[in-house]
Amino acid sequence: MAKEAVGPLLTAFAGSADGRQDVLYPFWALQRNKLWEVADSADLPLTSRGRRPKLSALDEANPLAGLPKQDYDRLTEDLELAAWAVGSLLVRFFTPPPAQLLEALGLEELMAGQISTYLRPLPGEPYQHRNAIAEVYGGNRVLGITPLSDGLLTVYSDDKGPYADQRIPEMDWIAYTGDGLSGDQTLSAGNRSMAEAQERQKALRYWHKPHRGHWTFETWAVIVQRRRRWGRGQDGQQRREFVWILAPVPSPMQETWPAEVIEALEQDDGQLHDDSLDVVPLEVDSTPESKRTSAREKYKRLAAASRRTAAGRARSSKLTKMERYLRSPAAREAVILRSDGRCENPSCMGHPLERTDADAPLLEVDHVNGLARTGQDVPEVMVALCPNCHALKTRGRERRKLQKDLLVVARSRHRAFMEGQ
């Protein structure tokens, strides 16, 4: 009976060349996973590798099979539970569900066209800790990128955690740091799952825990881009890390996604956008291997990267705003390089050569006339200042004159690096 009932479904909706023959795999796999019972299964002769019974033996025995009685009773008595199970399976394996699938399964009335309505957890559900989430919905209790027991990918972001996850300013998209605490991140484990979700344009669940707050399932989200940037691992060392750009969506059903998200997905080529090539932190770029590249050559490369970023300011799409934000470190790194670790205010009377505990320059990079006023995020209008000079430039009585002087300095030093003077 399974061959007659399931075989045509496999042909119509799963691309099976011979659905009646291919019924054997799900028929037996469900039994092996204890989701399905097959009468007298222990007596069936198996194939040479012992993975499943011979088709001929199943045809001859034609055993009774089906859900365990307690599961069948629960699903038939609790239609909301049944809708939850059906919705989870559809979202996990069919995105979007093929037309006529629910009708062919006889589930149109049960789902009433509202697949995402029955999914659990609901956005906004709070839990005190990860163990509490796992007790209700299953899944791993520690990993940051992992599915719940329904198999749908879930990511967790803790404000006190080791990763630099953040909402991108002026927009609700999320820059989510990839999997791997120390050392360069690789496309494995959780990052591999994220890449697969990006390729299939499948939504995932985003959970967030603010400082001293509870875990909350904030939103469904879809990956619109994968980038690589420099970050600091748990060991305190600079490393290359993935950043997955998550765009919040109302549900995992694509017909509910905003036009700006659809536009971003259409523009996404699925490739890695590597921001770590142009913007290399000075503590990394000062290794013996990089000595062959002069400071002036590095500066020119960073300045070019900052100009590419600035050129996108005239465009207002969300994808452009996101890229501009993530690429902005190029200008800052260029100014720090140009400063040679010294405050660029010629009249500095503070501590122009002070260093941090990590032996980095104690400098603050600032736009001389403010980014909001100029709209330029390029090194020729930016300076590296010690905290004292930064305060004088921002709040000092003579700040207007100092700003004019610093703009001359910034442009002069920039020209010297670009022209080789």
JSON list of N, CA, C and O in Angstrom, two decimals, residues 369-420:
[
{"chain": "A", "resi": 369, "resn": "ASN", "atom": "N", "xyz": [36.11, 67.59, 10.17]},
{"chain": "A", "resi": 369, "resn": "ASN", "atom": "CA", "xyz": [34.89, 68.40, 10.19]},
{"chain": "A", "resi": 369, "resn": "ASN", "atom": "C", "xyz": [33.63, 67.57, 10.43]},
{"chain": "A", "resi": 369, "resn": "ASN", "atom": "O", "xyz": [32.52, 68.04, 10.20]},
{"chain": "A", "resi": 370, "resn": "GLY", "atom": "N", "xyz": [33.80, 66.34, 10.85]},
{"chain": "A", "resi": 370, "resn": "GLY", "atom": "CA", "xyz": [32.65, 65.49, 11.15]},
{"chain": "A", "resi": 370, "resn": "GLY", "atom": "C", "xyz": [32.14, 64.78, 9.91]},
{"chain": "A", "resi": 370, "resn": "GLY", "atom": "O", "xyz": [31.96, 65.39, 8.86]},
{"chain": "A", "resi": 371, "resn": "LEU", "atom": "N", "xyz": [31.90, 63.48, 10.02]},
{"chain": "A", "resi": 371, "resn": "LEU", "atom": "CA", "xyz": [31.41, 62.70, 8.88]},
{"chain": "A", "resi": 371, "resn": "LEU", "atom": "C", "xyz": [30.05, 63.18, 8.44]},
{"chain": "A", "resi": 371, "resn": "LEU", "atom": "O", "xyz": [29.73, 63.22, 7.25]},
{"chain": "A", "resi": 372, "resn": "ALA", "atom": "N", "xyz": [29.20, 63.54, 9.38]},
{"chain": "A", "resi": 372, "resn": "ALA", "atom": "CA", "xyz": [27.84, 63.96, 9.02]},
{"chain": "A", "resi": 372, "resn": "ALA", "atom": "C", "xyz": [27.86, 65.20, 8.13]},
{"chain": "A", "resi": 372, "resn": "ALA", "atom": "O", "xyz": [27.01, 65.36, 7.26]},
{"chain": "A", "resi": 373, "resn": "ARG", "atom": "N", "xyz": [28.84, 66.10, 8.36]},
{"chain": "A", "resi": 373, "resn": "ARG", "atom": "CA", "xyz": [28.90, 67.35, 7.59]},
{"chain": "A", "resi": 373, "resn": "ARG", "atom": "C", "xyz": [29.52, 67.13, 6.21]},
{"chain": "A", "resi": 373, "resn": "ARG", "atom": "O", "xyz": [29.09, 67.73, 5.23]},
{"chain": "A", "resi": 374, "resn": "THR", "atom": "N", "xyz": [30.52, 66.29, 6.13]},
{"chain": "A", "resi": 374, "resn": "THR", "atom": "CA", "xyz": [31.26, 66.13, 4.87]},
{"chain": "A", "resi": 374, "resn": "THR", "atom": "C", "xyz": [30.78, 64.95, 4.04]},
{"chain": "A", "resi": 374, "resn": "THR", "atom": "O", "xyz": [30.91, 64.96, 2.82]},
{"chain": "A", "resi": 375, "resn": "GLY", "atom": "N", "xyz": [30.28, 63.92, 4.69]},
{"chain": "A", "resi": 375, "resn": "GLY", "atom": "CA", "xyz": [29.88, 62.71, 3.98]},
{"chain": "A", "resi": 375, "resn": "GLY", "atom": "C", "xyz": [31.06, 61.95, 3.43]},
{"chain": "A", "resi": 375, "resn": "GLY", "atom": "O", "xyz": [30.88, 61.03, 2.63]},
{"chain": "A", "resi": 376, "resn": "GLN", "atom": "N", "xyz": [32.26, 62.31, 3.81]},
{"chain": "A", "resi": 376, "resn": "GLN", "atom": "CA", "xyz": [33.47, 61.68, 3.28]},
{"chain": "A", "resi": 376, "resn": "GLN", "atom": "C", "xyz": [34.15, 60.82, 4.35]},
{"chain": "A", "resi": 376, "resn": "GLN", "atom": "O", "xyz": [34.51, 61.32, 5.41]},
{"chain": "A", "resi": 377, "resn": "ASP", "atom": "N", "xyz": [34.31, 59.55, 4.06]},
{"chain": "A", "resi": 377, "resn": "ASP", "atom": "CA", "xyz": [35.00, 58.64, 4.97]},
{"chain": "A", "resi": 377, "resn": "ASP", "atom": "C", "xyz": [36.31, 58.23, 4.31]},
{"chain": "A", "resi": 377, "resn": "ASP", "atom": "O", "xyz": [36.53, 57.07, 3.98]},
{"chain": "A", "resi": 378, "resn": "VAL", "atom": "N", "xyz": [37.17, 59.23, 4.07]},
{"chain": "A", "resi": 378, "resn": "VAL", "atom": "CA", "xyz": [38.44, 59.02, 3.37]},
{"chain": "A", "resi": 378, "resn": "VAL", "atom": "C", "xyz": [39.56, 59.65, 4.19]},
{"chain": "A", "resi": 378, "resn": "VAL", "atom": "O", "xyz": [39.35, 60.63, 4.91]},
{"chain": "A", "resi": 379, "resn": "PRO", "atom": "N", "xyz": [40.80, 59.13, 4.09]},
{"chain": "A", "resi": 379, "resn": "PRO", "atom": "CA", "xyz": [41.88, 59.55, 5.00]},
{"chain": "A", "resi": 379, "resn": "PRO", "atom": "C", "xyz": [42.31, 61.00, 4.84]},
{"chain": "A", "resi": 379, "resn": "PRO", "atom": "O", "xyz": [42.86, 61.58, 5.79]},
{"chain": "A", "resi": 380, "resn": "GLU", "atom": "N", "xyz": [42.08, 61.64, 3.66]},
{"chain": "A", "resi": 380, "resn": "GLU", "atom": "CA", "xyz": [42.54, 63.01, 3.51]},
{"chain": "A", "resi": 380, "resn": "GLU", "atom": "C", "xyz": [41.75, 64.01, 4.34]},
{"chain": "A", "resi": 380, "resn": "GLU", "atom": "O", "xyz": [42.15, 65.19, 4.44]},
{"chain": "A", "resi": 381, "resn": "VAL", "atom": "N", "xyz": [40.62, 63.60, 4.94]},
{"chain": "A", "resi": 381, "resn": "VAL", "atom": "CA", "xyz": [39.87, 64.51, 5.81]},
{"chain": "A", "resi": 381, "resn": "VAL", "atom": "C", "xyz": [39.78, 63.95, 7.23]},
{"chain": "A", "resi": 381, "resn": "VAL", "atom": "O", "xyz": [38.93, 64.34, 8.01]},
{"chain": "A", "resi": 382, "resn": "MET", "atom": "N", "xyz": [40.70, 63.04, 7.55]},
{"chain": "A", "resi": 382, "resn": "MET", "atom": "CA", "xyz": [40.69, 62.40, 8.86]},
{"chain": "A", "resi": 382, "resn": "MET", "atom": "C", "xyz": [42.07, 62.52, 9.50]},
{"chain": "A", "resi": 382, "resn": "MET", "atom": "O", "xyz": [43.09, 62.60, 8.79]},
{"chain": "A", "resi": 383, "resn": "VAL", "atom": "N", "xyz": [42.10, 62.53, 10.84]},
{"chain": "A", "resi": 383, "resn": "VAL", "atom": "CA", "xyz": [43.37, 62.65, 11.56]},
{"chain": "A", "resi": 383, "resn": "VAL", "atom": "C", "xyz": [43.39, 61.66, 12.73]},
{"chain": "A", "resi": 383, "resn": "VAL", "atom": "O", "xyz": [42.35, 61.27, 13.25]},
{"chain": "A", "resi": 384, "resn": "ALA", "atom": "N", "xyz": [44.61, 61.30, 13.11]},
{"chain": "A", "resi": 384, "resn": "ALA", "atom": "CA", "xyz": [44.82, 60.47, 14.31]},
{"chain": "A", "resi": 384, "resn": "ALA", "atom": "C", "xyz": [45.25, 61.40, 15.43]},
{"chain": "A", "resi": 384, "resn": "ALA", "atom": "O", "xyz": [46.26, 62.12, 15.31]},
{"chain": "A", "resi": 385, "resn": "LEU", "atom": "N", "xyz": [44.49, 61.41, 16.52]},
{"chain": "A", "resi": 385, "resn": "LEU", "atom": "CA", "xyz": [44.76, 62.32, 17.63]},
{"chain": "A", "resi": 385, "resn": "LEU", "atom": "C", "xyz": [44.87, 61.56, 18.95]},
{"chain": "A", "resi": 385, "resn": "LEU", "atom": "O", "xyz": [44.17, 60.56, 19.15]},
{"chain": "A", "resi": 386, "resn": "CYS", "atom": "N", "xyz": [45.72, 62.05, 19.83]},
{"chain": "A", "resi": 386, "resn": "CYS", "atom": "CA", "xyz": [45.74, 61.52, 21.18]},
{"chain": "A", "resi": 386, "resn": "CYS", "atom": "C", "xyz": [44.44, 61.96, 21.87]},
{"chain": "A", "resi": 386, "resn": "CYS", "atom": "O", "xyz": [43.79, 62.91, 21.41]},
{"chain": "A", "resi": 387, "resn": "PRO", "atom": "N", "xyz": [44.01, 61.30, 22.93]},
{"chain": "A", "resi": 387, "resn": "PRO", "atom": "CA", "xyz": [42.75, 61.66, 23.58]},
{"chain": "A", "resi": 387, "resn": "PRO", "atom": "C", "xyz": [42.66, 63.13, 23.97]},
{"chain": "A", "resi": 387, "resn": "PRO", "atom": "O", "xyz": [41.59, 63.75, 23.87]},
{"chain": "A", "resi": 388, "resn": "ASN", "atom": "N", "xyz": [43.78, 63.73, 24.40]},
{"chain": "A", "resi": 388, "resn": "ASN", "atom": "CA", "xyz": [43.77, 65.14, 24.81]},
{"chain": "A", "resi": 388, "resn": "ASN", "atom": "C", "xyz": [43.49, 66.05, 23.61]},
{"chain": "A", "resi": 388, "resn": "ASN", "atom": "O", "xyz": [42.64, 66.95, 23.68]},
{"chain": "A", "resi": 389, "resn": "CYS", "atom": "N", "xyz": [44.17, 65.82, 22.50]},
{"chain": "A", "resi": 389, "resn": "CYS", "atom": "CA", "xyz": [43.96, 66.65, 21.32]},
{"chain": "A", "resi": 389, "resn": "CYS", "atom": "C", "xyz": [42.59, 66.41, 20.71]},
{"chain": "A", "resi": 389, "resn": "CYS", "atom": "O", "xyz": [41.98, 67.34, 20.15]},
{"chain": "A", "resi": 390, "resn": "HIS", "atom": "N", "xyz": [42.11, 65.19, 20.81]},
{"chain": "A", "resi": 390, "resn": "HIS", "atom": "CA", "xyz": [40.76, 64.90, 20.30]},
{"chain": "A", "resi": 390, "resn": "HIS", "atom": "C", "xyz": [39.73, 65.73, 21.07]},
{"chain": "A", "resi": 390, "resn": "HIS", "atom": "O", "xyz": [38.80, 66.30, 20.49]},
{"chain": "A", "resi": 391, "resn": "ALA", "atom": "N", "xyz": [39.91, 65.82, 22.39]},
{"chain": "A", "resi": 391, "resn": "ALA", "atom": "CA", "xyz": [39.00, 66.62, 23.21]},
{"chain": "A", "resi": 391, "resn": "ALA", "atom": "C", "xyz": [39.10, 68.10, 22.84]},
{"chain": "A", "resi": 391, "resn": "ALA", "atom": "O", "xyz": [38.08, 68.81, 22.75]},
{"chain": "A", "resi": 392, "resn": "LEU", "atom": "N", "xyz": [40.31, 68.59, 22.61]},
{"chain": "A", "resi": 392, "resn": "LEU", "atom": "CA", "xyz": [40.49, 69.99, 22.24]},
{"chain": "A", "resi": 392, "resn": "LEU", "atom": "C", "xyz": [39.83, 70.28, 20.89]},
{"chain": "A", "resi": 392, "resn": "LEU", "atom": "O", "xyz": [39.19, 71.32, 20.70]},
{"chain": "A", "resi": 393, "resn": "LYS", "atom": "N", "xyz": [39.98, 69.36, 19.95]},
{"chain": "A", "resi": 393, "resn": "LYS", "atom": "CA", "xyz": [39.40, 69.53, 18.61]},
{"chain": "A", "resi": 393, "resn": "LYS", "atom": "C", "xyz": [37.89, 69.50, 18.65]},
{"chain": "A", "resi": 393, "resn": "LYS", "atom": "O", "xyz": [37.20, 70.17, 17.87]},
{"chain": "A", "resi": 394, "resn": "THR", "atom": "N", "xyz": [37.33, 68.74, 19.59]},
{"chain": "A", "resi": 394, "resn": "THR", "atom": "CA", "xyz": [35.88, 68.57, 19.65]},
{"chain": "A", "resi": 394, "resn": "THR", "atom": "C", "xyz": [35.20, 69.61, 20.54]},
{"chain": "A", "resi": 394, "resn": "THR", "atom": "O", "xyz": [34.15, 70.14, 20.20]},
{"chain": "A", "resi": 395, "resn": "ARG", "atom": "N", "xyz": [35.84, 69.92, 21.69]},
{"chain": "A", "resi": 395, "resn": "ARG", "atom": "CA", "xyz": [35.15, 70.76, 22.68]},
{"chain": "A", "resi": 395, "resn": "ARG", "atom": "C", "xyz": [35.96, 71.98, 23.12]},
{"chain": "A", "resi": 395, "resn": "ARG", "atom": "O", "xyz": [35.48, 72.80, 23.92]},
{"chain": "A", "resi": 396, "resn": "GLY", "atom": "N", "xyz": [37.18, 72.12, 22.64]},
{"chain": "A", "resi": 396, "resn": "GLY", "atom": "CA", "xyz": [38.04, 73.22, 23.08]},
{"chain": "A", "resi": 396, "resn": "GLY", "atom": "C", "xyz": [37.57, 74.58, 22.61]},
{"chain": "A", "resi": 396, "resn": "GLY", "atom": "O", "xyz": [36.89, 74.71, 21.58]},
{"chain": "A", "resi": 397, "resn": "ARG", "atom": "N", "xyz": [37.95, 75.62, 23.33]},
{"chain": "A", "resi": 397, "resn": "ARG", "atom": "CA", "xyz": [37.54, 76.99, 23.00]},
{"chain": "A", "resi": 397, "resn": "ARG", "atom": "C", "xyz": [38.05, 77.39, 21.63]},
{"chain": "A", "resi": 397, "resn": "ARG", "atom": "O", "xyz": [37.37, 78.12, 20.88]},
{"chain": "A", "resi": 398, "resn": "GLU", "atom": "N", "xyz": [39.25, 76.94, 21.27]},
{"chain": "A", "resi": 398, "resn": "GLU", "atom": "CA", "xyz": [39.84, 77.29, 19.99]},
{"chain": "A", "resi": 398, "resn": "GLU", "atom": "C", "xyz": [39.67, 76.17, 18.95]},
{"chain": "A", "resi": 398, "resn": "GLU", "atom": "O", "xyz": [40.48, 76.01, 18.03]},
{"chain": "A", "resi": 399, "resn": "ARG", "atom": "N", "xyz": [38.59, 75.40, 19.08]},
{"chain": "A", "resi": 399, "resn": "ARG", "atom": "CA", "xyz": [38.44, 74.22, 18.22]},
{"chain": "A", "resi": 399, "resn": "ARG", "atom": "C", "xyz": [38.29, 74.58, 16.74]},
{"chain": "A", "resi": 399, "resn": "ARG", "atom": "O", "xyz": [38.75, 73.81, 15.87]},
{"chain": "A", "resi": 400, "resn": "ARG", "atom": "N", "xyz": [37.66, 75.71, 16.41]},
{"chain": "A", "resi": 400, "resn": "ARG", "atom": "CA", "xyz": [37.49, 76.05, 15.00]},
{"chain": "A", "resi": 400, "resn": "ARG", "atom": "C", "xyz": [38.84, 76.26, 14.31]},
{"chain": "A", "resi": 400, "resn": "ARG", "atom": "O", "xyz": [39.07, 75.75, 13.21]},
{"chain": "A", "resi": 401, "resn": "LYS", "atom": "N", "xyz": [39.73, 76.99, 14.96]},
{"chain": "A", "resi": 401, "resn": "LYS", "atom": "CA", "xyz": [41.07, 77.20, 14.38]},
{"chain": "A", "resi": 401, "resn": "LYS", "atom": "C", "xyz": [41.83, 75.88, 14.30]},
{"chain": "A", "resi": 401, "resn": "LYS", "atom": "O", "xyz": [42.49, 75.59, 13.30]},
{"chain": "A", "resi": 402, "resn": "LEU", "atom": "N", "xyz": [41.73, 75.06, 15.38]},
{"chain": "A", "resi": 402, "resn": "LEU", "atom": "CA", "xyz": [42.43, 73.79, 15.39]},
{"chain": "A", "resi": 402, "resn": "LEU", "atom": "C", "xyz": [41.91, 72.88, 14.27]},
{"chain": "A", "resi": 402, "resn": "LEU", "atom": "O", "xyz": [42.70, 72.20, 13.60]},
{"chain": "A", "resi": 403, "resn": "GLN", "atom": "N", "xyz": [40.61, 72.89, 14.04]},
{"chain": "A", "resi": 403, "resn": "GLN", "atom": "CA", "xyz": [40.05, 72.07, 12.97]},
{"chain": "A", "resi": 403, "resn": "GLN", "atom": "C", "xyz": [40.60, 72.48, 11.61]},
{"chain": "A", "resi": 403, "resn": "GLN", "atom": "O", "xyz": [40.93, 71.63, 10.77]},
{"chain": "A", "resi": 404, "resn": "LYS", "atom": "N", "xyz": [40.71, 73.80, 11.36]},
{"chain": "A", "resi": 404, "resn": "LYS", "atom": "CA", "xyz": [41.27, 74.26, 10.10]},
{"chain": "A", "resi": 404, "resn": "LYS", "atom": "C", "xyz": [42.72, 73.82, 9.95]},
{"chain": "A", "resi": 404, "resn": "LYS", "atom": "O", "xyz": [43.15, 73.37, 8.88]},
{"chain": "A", "resi": 405, "resn": "ASP", "atom": "N", "xyz": [43.48, 73.94, 11.03]},
{"chain": "A", "resi": 405, "resn": "ASP", "atom": "CA", "xyz": [44.88, 73.53, 10.99]},
{"chain": "A", "resi": 405, "resn": "ASP", "atom": "C", "xyz": [45.02, 72.02, 10.74]},
{"chain": "A", "resi": 405, "resn": "ASP", "atom": "O", "xyz": [45.88, 71.59, 9.97]},
{"chain": "A", "resi": 406, "resn": "LEU", "atom": "N", "xyz": [44.17, 71.25, 11.41]},
{"chain": "A", "resi": 406, "resn": "LEU", "atom": "CA", "xyz": [44.26, 69.79, 11.27]},
{"chain": "A", "resi": 406, "resn": "LEU", "atom": "C", "xyz": [43.85, 69.34, 9.87]},
{"chain": "A", "resi": 406, "resn": "LEU", "atom": "O", "xyz": [44.39, 68.36, 9.35]},
{"chain": "A", "resi": 407, "resn": "LEU", "atom": "N", "xyz": [42.90, 70.03, 9.25]},
{"chain": "A", "resi": 407, "resn": "LEU", "atom": "CA", "xyz": [42.51, 69.68, 7.88]},
{"chain": "A", "resi": 407, "resn": "LEU", "atom": "C", "xyz": [43.68, 69.90, 6.92]},
{"chain": "A", "resi": 407, "resn": "LEU", "atom": "O", "xyz": [43.92, 69.08, 6.02]},
{"chain": "A", "resi": 408, "resn": "VAL", "atom": "N", "xyz": [44.42, 70.98, 7.14]},
{"chain": "A", "resi": 408, "resn": "VAL", "atom": "CA", "xyz": [45.62, 71.22, 6.32]},
{"chain": "A", "resi": 408, "resn": "VAL", "atom": "C", "xyz": [46.64, 70.11, 6.53]},
{"chain": "A", "resi": 408, "resn": "VAL", "atom": "O", "xyz": [47.24, 69.59, 5.58]},
{"chain": "A", "resi": 409, "resn": "VAL", "atom": "N", "xyz": [46.83, 69.71, 7.78]},
{"chain": "A", "resi": 409, "resn": "VAL", "atom": "CA", "xyz": [47.77, 68.64, 8.10]},
{"chain": "A", "resi": 409, "resn": "VAL", "atom": "C", "xyz": [47.35, 67.33, 7.45]},
{"chain": "A", "resi": 409, "resn": "VAL", "atom": "O", "xyz": [48.17, 66.63, 6.83]},
{"chain": "A", "resi": 410, "resn": "ALA", "atom": "N", "xyz": [46.07, 66.99, 7.57]},
{"chain": "A", "resi": 410, "resn": "ALA", "atom": "CA", "xyz": [45.57, 65.73, 7.02]},
{"chain": "A", "resi": 410, "resn": "ALA", "atom": "C", "xyz": [45.79, 65.68, 5.52]},
{"chain": "A", "resi": 410, "resn": "ALA", "atom": "O", "xyz": [46.28, 64.68, 4.97]},
{"chain": "A", "resi": 411, "resn": "ARG", "atom": "N", "xyz": [45.45, 66.76, 4.83]},
{"chain": "A", "resi": 411, "resn": "ARG", "atom": "CA", "xyz": [45.59, 66.77, 3.37]},
{"chain": "A", "resi": 411, "resn": "ARG", "atom": "C", "xyz": [47.05, 66.75, 2.96]},
{"chain": "A", "resi": 411, "resn": "ARG", "atom": "O", "xyz": [47.42, 66.10, 1.97]},
{"chain": "A", "resi": 412, "resn": "SER", "atom": "N", "xyz": [47.88, 67.44, 3.70]},
{"chain": "A", "resi": 412, "resn": "SER", "atom": "CA", "xyz": [49.30, 67.49, 3.38]},
{"chain": "A", "resi": 412, "resn": "SER", "atom": "C", "xyz": [49.95, 66.12, 3.57]},
{"chain": "A", "resi": 412, "resn": "SER", "atom": "O", "xyz": [50.70, 65.65, 2.70]},
{"chain": "A", "resi": 413, "resn": "ARG", "atom": "N", "xyz": [49.66, 65.48, 4.68]},
{"chain": "A", "resi": 413, "resn": "ARG", "atom": "CA", "xyz": [50.25, 64.16, 4.96]},
{"chain": "A", "resi": 413, "resn": "ARG", "atom": "C", "xyz": [49.70, 63.12, 3.98]},
{"chain": "A", "resi": 413, "resn": "ARG", "atom": "O", "xyz": [50.43, 62.22, 3.54]},
{"chain": "A", "resi": 414, "resn": "HIS", "atom": "N", "xyz": [48.42, 63.24, 3.65]},
{"chain": "A", "resi": 414, "resn": "HIS", "atom": "CA", "xyz": [47.84, 62.32, 2.67]},
{"chain": "A", "resi": 414, "resn": "HIS", "atom": "C", "xyz": [48.54, 62.49, 1.32]},
{"chain": "A", "resi": 414, "resn": "HIS", "atom": "O", "xyz": [48.91, 61.49, 0.67]},
{"chain": "A", "resi": 415, "resn": "ARG", "atom": "N", "xyz": [48.72, 63.72, 0.90]},
{"chain": "A", "resi": 415, "resn": "ARG", "atom": "CA", "xyz": [49.37, 63.97, -0.40]},
{"chain": "A", "resi": 415, "resn": "ARG", "atom": "C", "xyz": [50.80, 63.44, -0.41]},
{"chain": "A", "resi": 415, "resn": "ARG", "atom": "O", "xyz": [51.26, 62.87, -1.41]},
{"chain": "A", "resi": 416, "resn": "ALA", "atom": "N", "xyz": [51.49, 63.61, 0.72]},
{"chain": "A", "resi": 416, "resn": "ALA", "atom": "CA", "xyz": [52.88, 63.12, 0.81]},
{"chain": "A", "resi": 416, "resn": "ALA", "atom": "C", "xyz": [52.94, 61.61, 0.63]},
{"chain": "A", "resi": 416, "resn": "ALA", "atom": "O", "xyz": [53.83, 61.09, -0.06]},
{"chain": "A", "resi": 417, "resn": "PHE", "atom": "N", "xyz": [51.99, 60.89, 1.23]},
{"chain": "A", "resi": 417, "resn": "PHE", "atom": "CA", "xyz": [51.99, 59.43, 1.09]},
{"chain": "A", "resi": 417, "resn": "PHE", "atom": "C", "xyz": [51.59, 58.99, -0.30]},
{"chain": "A", "resi": 417, "resn": "PHE", "atom": "O", "xyz": [52.14, 58.05, -0.86]},
{"chain": "A", "resi": 418, "resn": "MET", "atom": "N", "xyz": [50.65, 59.69, -0.90]},
{"chain": "A", "resi": 418, "resn": "MET", "atom": "CA", "xyz": [50.15, 59.30, -2.22]},
{"chain": "A", "resi": 418, "resn": "MET", "atom": "C", "xyz": [51.15, 59.64, -3.32]},
{"chain": "A", "resi": 418, "resn": "MET", "atom": "O", "xyz": [51.26, 58.91, -4.32]},
{"chain": "A", "resi": 419, "resn": "GLU", "atom": "N", "xyz": [51.87, 60.73, -3.14]},
{"chain": "A", "resi": 419, "resn": "GLU", "atom": "CA", "xyz": [52.78, 61.19, -4.20]},
{"chain": "A", "resi": 419, "resn": "GLU", "atom": "C", "xyz": [54.23, 60.79, -3.94]},
{"chain": "A", "resi": 419, "resn": "GLU", "atom": "O", "xyz": [55.10, 61.07, -4.78]},
{"chain": "A", "resi": 420, "resn": "GLY", "atom": "N", "xyz": [54.48, 60.19, -2.78]},
{"chain": "A", "resi": 420, "resn": "GLY", "atom": "CA", "xyz": [55.82, 59.72, -2.51]},
{"chain": "A", "resi": 420, "resn": "GLY", "atom": "C", "xyz": [56.79, 60.81, -2.12]},
{"chain": "A", "resi": 420, "resn": "GLY", "atom": "O", "xyz": [57.99, 60.66, -2.31]}
]
